[in-house]
XYZ file of C-alpha atoms in Angstrom:
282
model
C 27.074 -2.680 -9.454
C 23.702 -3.761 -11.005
C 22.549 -1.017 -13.366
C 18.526 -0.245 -13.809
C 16.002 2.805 -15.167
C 12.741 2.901 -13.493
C 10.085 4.508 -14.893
C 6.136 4.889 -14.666
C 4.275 3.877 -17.615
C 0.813 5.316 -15.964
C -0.472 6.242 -12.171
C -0.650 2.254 -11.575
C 1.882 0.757 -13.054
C 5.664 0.673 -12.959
C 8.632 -0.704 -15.484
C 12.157 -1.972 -13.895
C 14.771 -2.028 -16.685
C 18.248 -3.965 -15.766
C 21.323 -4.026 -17.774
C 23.574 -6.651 -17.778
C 27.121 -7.455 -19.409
C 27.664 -10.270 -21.734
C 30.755 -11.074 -18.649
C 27.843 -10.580 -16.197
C 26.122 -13.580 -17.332
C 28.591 -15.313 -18.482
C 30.018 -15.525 -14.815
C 26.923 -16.778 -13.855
C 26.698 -19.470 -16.053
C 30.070 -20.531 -14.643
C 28.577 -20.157 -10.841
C 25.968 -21.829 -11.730
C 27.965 -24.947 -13.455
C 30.544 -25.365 -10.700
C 27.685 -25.370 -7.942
C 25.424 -28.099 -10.364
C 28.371 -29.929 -11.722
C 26.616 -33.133 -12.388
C 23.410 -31.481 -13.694
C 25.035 -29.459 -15.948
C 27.022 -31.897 -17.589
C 24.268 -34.445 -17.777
C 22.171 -31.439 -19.543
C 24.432 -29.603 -22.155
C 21.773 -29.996 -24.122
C 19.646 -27.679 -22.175
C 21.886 -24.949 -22.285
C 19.343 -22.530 -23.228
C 16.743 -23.222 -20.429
C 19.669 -23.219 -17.892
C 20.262 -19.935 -19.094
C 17.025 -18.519 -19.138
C 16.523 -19.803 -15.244
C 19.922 -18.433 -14.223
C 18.518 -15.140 -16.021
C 15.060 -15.183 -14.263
C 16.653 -15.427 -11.531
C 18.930 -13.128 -11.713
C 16.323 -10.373 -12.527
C 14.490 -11.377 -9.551
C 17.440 -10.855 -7.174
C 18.066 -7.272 -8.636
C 14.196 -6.576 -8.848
C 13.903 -7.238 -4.996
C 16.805 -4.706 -4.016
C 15.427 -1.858 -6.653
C 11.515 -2.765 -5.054
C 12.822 -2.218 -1.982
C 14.957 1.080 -2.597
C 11.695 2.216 -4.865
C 9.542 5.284 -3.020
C 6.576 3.335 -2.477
C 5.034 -0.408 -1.578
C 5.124 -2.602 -4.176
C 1.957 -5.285 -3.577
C 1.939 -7.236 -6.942
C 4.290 -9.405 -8.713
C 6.442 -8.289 -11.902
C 6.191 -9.874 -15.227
C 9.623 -10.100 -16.258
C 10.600 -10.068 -20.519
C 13.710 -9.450 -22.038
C 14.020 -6.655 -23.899
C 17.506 -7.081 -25.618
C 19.823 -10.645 -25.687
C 23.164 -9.786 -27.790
C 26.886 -9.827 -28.226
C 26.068 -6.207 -26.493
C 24.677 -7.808 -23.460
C 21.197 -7.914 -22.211
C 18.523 -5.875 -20.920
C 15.280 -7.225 -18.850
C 12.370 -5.279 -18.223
C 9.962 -5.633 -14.936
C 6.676 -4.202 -15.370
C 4.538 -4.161 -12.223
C 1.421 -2.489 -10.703
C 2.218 -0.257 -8.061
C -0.959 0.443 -6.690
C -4.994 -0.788 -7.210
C -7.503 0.933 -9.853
C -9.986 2.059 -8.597
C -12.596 3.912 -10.991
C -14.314 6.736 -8.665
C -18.275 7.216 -9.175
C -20.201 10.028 -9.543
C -19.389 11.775 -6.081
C -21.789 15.071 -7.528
C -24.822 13.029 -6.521
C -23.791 11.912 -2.619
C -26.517 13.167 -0.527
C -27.620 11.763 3.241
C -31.395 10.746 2.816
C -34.066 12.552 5.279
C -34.436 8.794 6.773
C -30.777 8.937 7.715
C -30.751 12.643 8.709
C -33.461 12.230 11.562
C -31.571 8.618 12.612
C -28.406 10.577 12.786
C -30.769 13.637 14.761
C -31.490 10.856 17.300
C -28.079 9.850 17.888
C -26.987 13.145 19.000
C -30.263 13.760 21.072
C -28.784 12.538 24.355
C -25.232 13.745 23.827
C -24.420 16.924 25.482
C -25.145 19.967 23.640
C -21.454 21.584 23.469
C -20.258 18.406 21.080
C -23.550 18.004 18.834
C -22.532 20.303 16.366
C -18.934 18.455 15.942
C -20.384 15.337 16.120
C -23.459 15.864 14.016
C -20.702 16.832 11.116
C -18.866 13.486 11.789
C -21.653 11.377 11.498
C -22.895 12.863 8.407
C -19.535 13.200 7.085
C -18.783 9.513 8.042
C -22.143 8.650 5.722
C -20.968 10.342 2.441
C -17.565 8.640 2.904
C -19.438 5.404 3.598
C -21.508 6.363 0.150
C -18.467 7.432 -1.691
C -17.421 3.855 -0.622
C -20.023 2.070 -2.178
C -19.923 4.004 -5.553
C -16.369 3.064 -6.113
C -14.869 0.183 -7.646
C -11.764 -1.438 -6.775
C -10.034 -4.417 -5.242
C -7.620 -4.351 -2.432
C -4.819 -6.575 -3.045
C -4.510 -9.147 -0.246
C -0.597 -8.783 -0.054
C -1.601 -4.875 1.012
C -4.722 -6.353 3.723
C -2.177 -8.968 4.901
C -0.072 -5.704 5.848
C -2.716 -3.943 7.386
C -4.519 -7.125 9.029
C -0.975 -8.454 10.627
C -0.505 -5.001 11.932
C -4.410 -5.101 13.636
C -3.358 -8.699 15.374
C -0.134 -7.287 16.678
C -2.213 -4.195 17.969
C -5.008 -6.574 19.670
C -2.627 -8.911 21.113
C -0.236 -5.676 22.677
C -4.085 -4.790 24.016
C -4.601 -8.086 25.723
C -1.316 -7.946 27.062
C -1.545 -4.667 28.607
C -5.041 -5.726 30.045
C -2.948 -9.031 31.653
C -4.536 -11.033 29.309
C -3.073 -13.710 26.599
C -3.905 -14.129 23.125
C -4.371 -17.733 23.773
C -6.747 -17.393 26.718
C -8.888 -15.219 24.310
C -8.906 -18.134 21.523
C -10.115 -19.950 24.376
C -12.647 -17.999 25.774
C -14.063 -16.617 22.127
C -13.833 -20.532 20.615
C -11.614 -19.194 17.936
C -8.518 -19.615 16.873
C -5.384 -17.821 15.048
C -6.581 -18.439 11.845
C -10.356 -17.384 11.910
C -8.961 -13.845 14.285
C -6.409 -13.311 11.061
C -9.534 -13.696 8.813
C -11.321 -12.096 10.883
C -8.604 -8.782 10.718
C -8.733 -9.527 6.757
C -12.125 -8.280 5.893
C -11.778 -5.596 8.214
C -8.301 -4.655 6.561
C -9.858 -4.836 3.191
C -12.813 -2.703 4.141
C -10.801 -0.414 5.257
C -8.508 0.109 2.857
C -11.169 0.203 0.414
C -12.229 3.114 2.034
C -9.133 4.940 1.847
C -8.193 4.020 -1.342
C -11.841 5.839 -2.756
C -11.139 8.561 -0.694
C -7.732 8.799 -1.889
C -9.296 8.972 -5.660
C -11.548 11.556 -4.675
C -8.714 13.273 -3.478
C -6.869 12.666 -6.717
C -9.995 13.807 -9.131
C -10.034 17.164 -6.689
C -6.475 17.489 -7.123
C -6.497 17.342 -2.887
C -2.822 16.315 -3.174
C -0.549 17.100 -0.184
C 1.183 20.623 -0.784
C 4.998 20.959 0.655
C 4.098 23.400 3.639
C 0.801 20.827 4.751
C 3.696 18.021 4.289
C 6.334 19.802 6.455
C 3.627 20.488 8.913
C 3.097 16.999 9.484
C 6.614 16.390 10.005
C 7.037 18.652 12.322
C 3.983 17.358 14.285
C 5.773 14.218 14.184
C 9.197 15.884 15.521
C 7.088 17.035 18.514
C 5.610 13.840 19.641
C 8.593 11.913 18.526
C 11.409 14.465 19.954
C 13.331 13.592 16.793
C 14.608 16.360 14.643
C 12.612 17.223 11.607
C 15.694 17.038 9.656
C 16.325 13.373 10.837
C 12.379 12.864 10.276
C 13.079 14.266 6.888
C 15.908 11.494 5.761
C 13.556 8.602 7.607
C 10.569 10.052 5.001
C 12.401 10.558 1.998
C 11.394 7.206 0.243
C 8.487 5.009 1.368
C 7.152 6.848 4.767
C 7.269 9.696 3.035
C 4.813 8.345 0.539
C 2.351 6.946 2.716
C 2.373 10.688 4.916
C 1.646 12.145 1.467
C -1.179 9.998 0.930
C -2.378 10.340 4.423
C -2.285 14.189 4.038
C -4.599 13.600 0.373
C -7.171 11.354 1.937
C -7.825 13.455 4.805
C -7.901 16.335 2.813
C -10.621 14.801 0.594
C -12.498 13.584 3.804
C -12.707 17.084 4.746
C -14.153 18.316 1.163
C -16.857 15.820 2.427
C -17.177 17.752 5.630
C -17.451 20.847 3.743
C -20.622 19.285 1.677
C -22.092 18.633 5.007
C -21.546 22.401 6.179
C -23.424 23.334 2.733
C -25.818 21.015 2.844
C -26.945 20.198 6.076
């Protein structure tokens, strides 16, 4: 069984160390020959960069099975090196960003202009007077997330839109469907297609997500971070609508879902601290 340490070497980034046995790659090697007879004969004299592939792609292999077992999404690609090559056997790291940097801006100075205040004071003029308060707070909330937004820097990886966007087609087209319509029939009658939908679902993925992640920095610089009781909480939530046992729930969430709840729990905790500038402020 594949040996390997993980370890973080900051909040973004991750290293993957795996151990092999001189026998390890040794049996390889011999794999490897008795699959590529002819090439291997024909380059003996390549020994070394036969090796190194059959290494690289070795590492690879194991990296994908210790990604996968890893608590969180991985979105970027390692950068393999070897660490150690001896009569002791060898050891090849896998550093790899684990999440974007973003670099929060001064959140202090957010503030909904009197321009925007009376717009928003219109907006709620013809909407009934029990929900103006709660939606009054929305849309002002929804503004200093929208500013937070802009004052933060940061690129969403596309592997994570792809996620989100392929998830947002899948969604539409289970929409169309339930309406009796087909996705094709909509290419049709919009003069789109596949493609220019996907792109479409791209920048909307990436806006999104760009959202979230600044919100989920905010959290982060406010220490908003998702206590053990809110994160129980949730599960149980989830046990309700689910009717699956929280301890079951708890097994499912132990790695990667467990994670992204976390997260979810930050970032609406730190759109809340938003809300709470609008109950000060306005």
């Amino acid at each position: 069984w594949m040996k390997y340490k993980v370890k973080n070497t900051d909040d973004n980034n991750l290293r993957f160390e795996f151990a092999f046995t001189v026998e390890e790659i040794e049996n390889e090697m011999r794999q490897y020959a008795q699959k590529n007879k002819k090439e291997y004969i024909s380059d003996m004299t390549k020994q070394s960069s036969i090796r190194k592939h059959i290494i690289t792609e070795l590492v690879k292999k194991e990296y994908v099975k210790a990604a996968m077992q890893y608590t969180q999404e991985i979105y970027y690609s390692p950068v393999l090196n070897v660490i150690k090559d001896d009569k002791s056997g060898l050891v090849v790291s896998a550093d790899v960003q684990i999440s974007p940097v973003f670099k929060l801006g001064d959140y202090s100075v957010l503030s909904v202009t009197e321009n925007e205040l009376e717009e928003i004071e219109r907006d709620i003029a013809t909407v009934p007077e029990d929900n103006r308060a709660t939606i009054r707070r929305y849309l002002l909330q929804s503004k200093l997330v929208e500013k937070l937004d802009n004052i933060t820097e940061g690129t969403v990886p596309d592997t994570m839109a792809s996620e989100r966007a392929g998830q947002m087609m899948s969604a539409f087209e289970q929409q169309l469907d339930s309406n009796g319509k087909d996705i094709k029939d909509y290419y049709e009658d919009c003069d789109t297609n596949e493609h220019e939908l996907y792109e479409d679902f791209m920048k909307e993925a990436k806006r999104q997500l760009h959202s979230r992640l600044s919100l989920y920095e905010l959290a982060k610089a406010e220490n908003l971070y998702a206590t053990e009781e809110e994160y129980e909480a949730e599960l149980r939530k989830l046990s309700d609508r689910s009717m699956m046992p929280v301890s079951r729930l708890r097994e499912i969430f132990e790695k990667k879902e467990g994670a992204k709840l976390r997260q979810d729990i930050a970032i609406a905790k730190a759109a809340e601290f938003l809300g709470e500038i609008v109950d000060k402020r306005y």
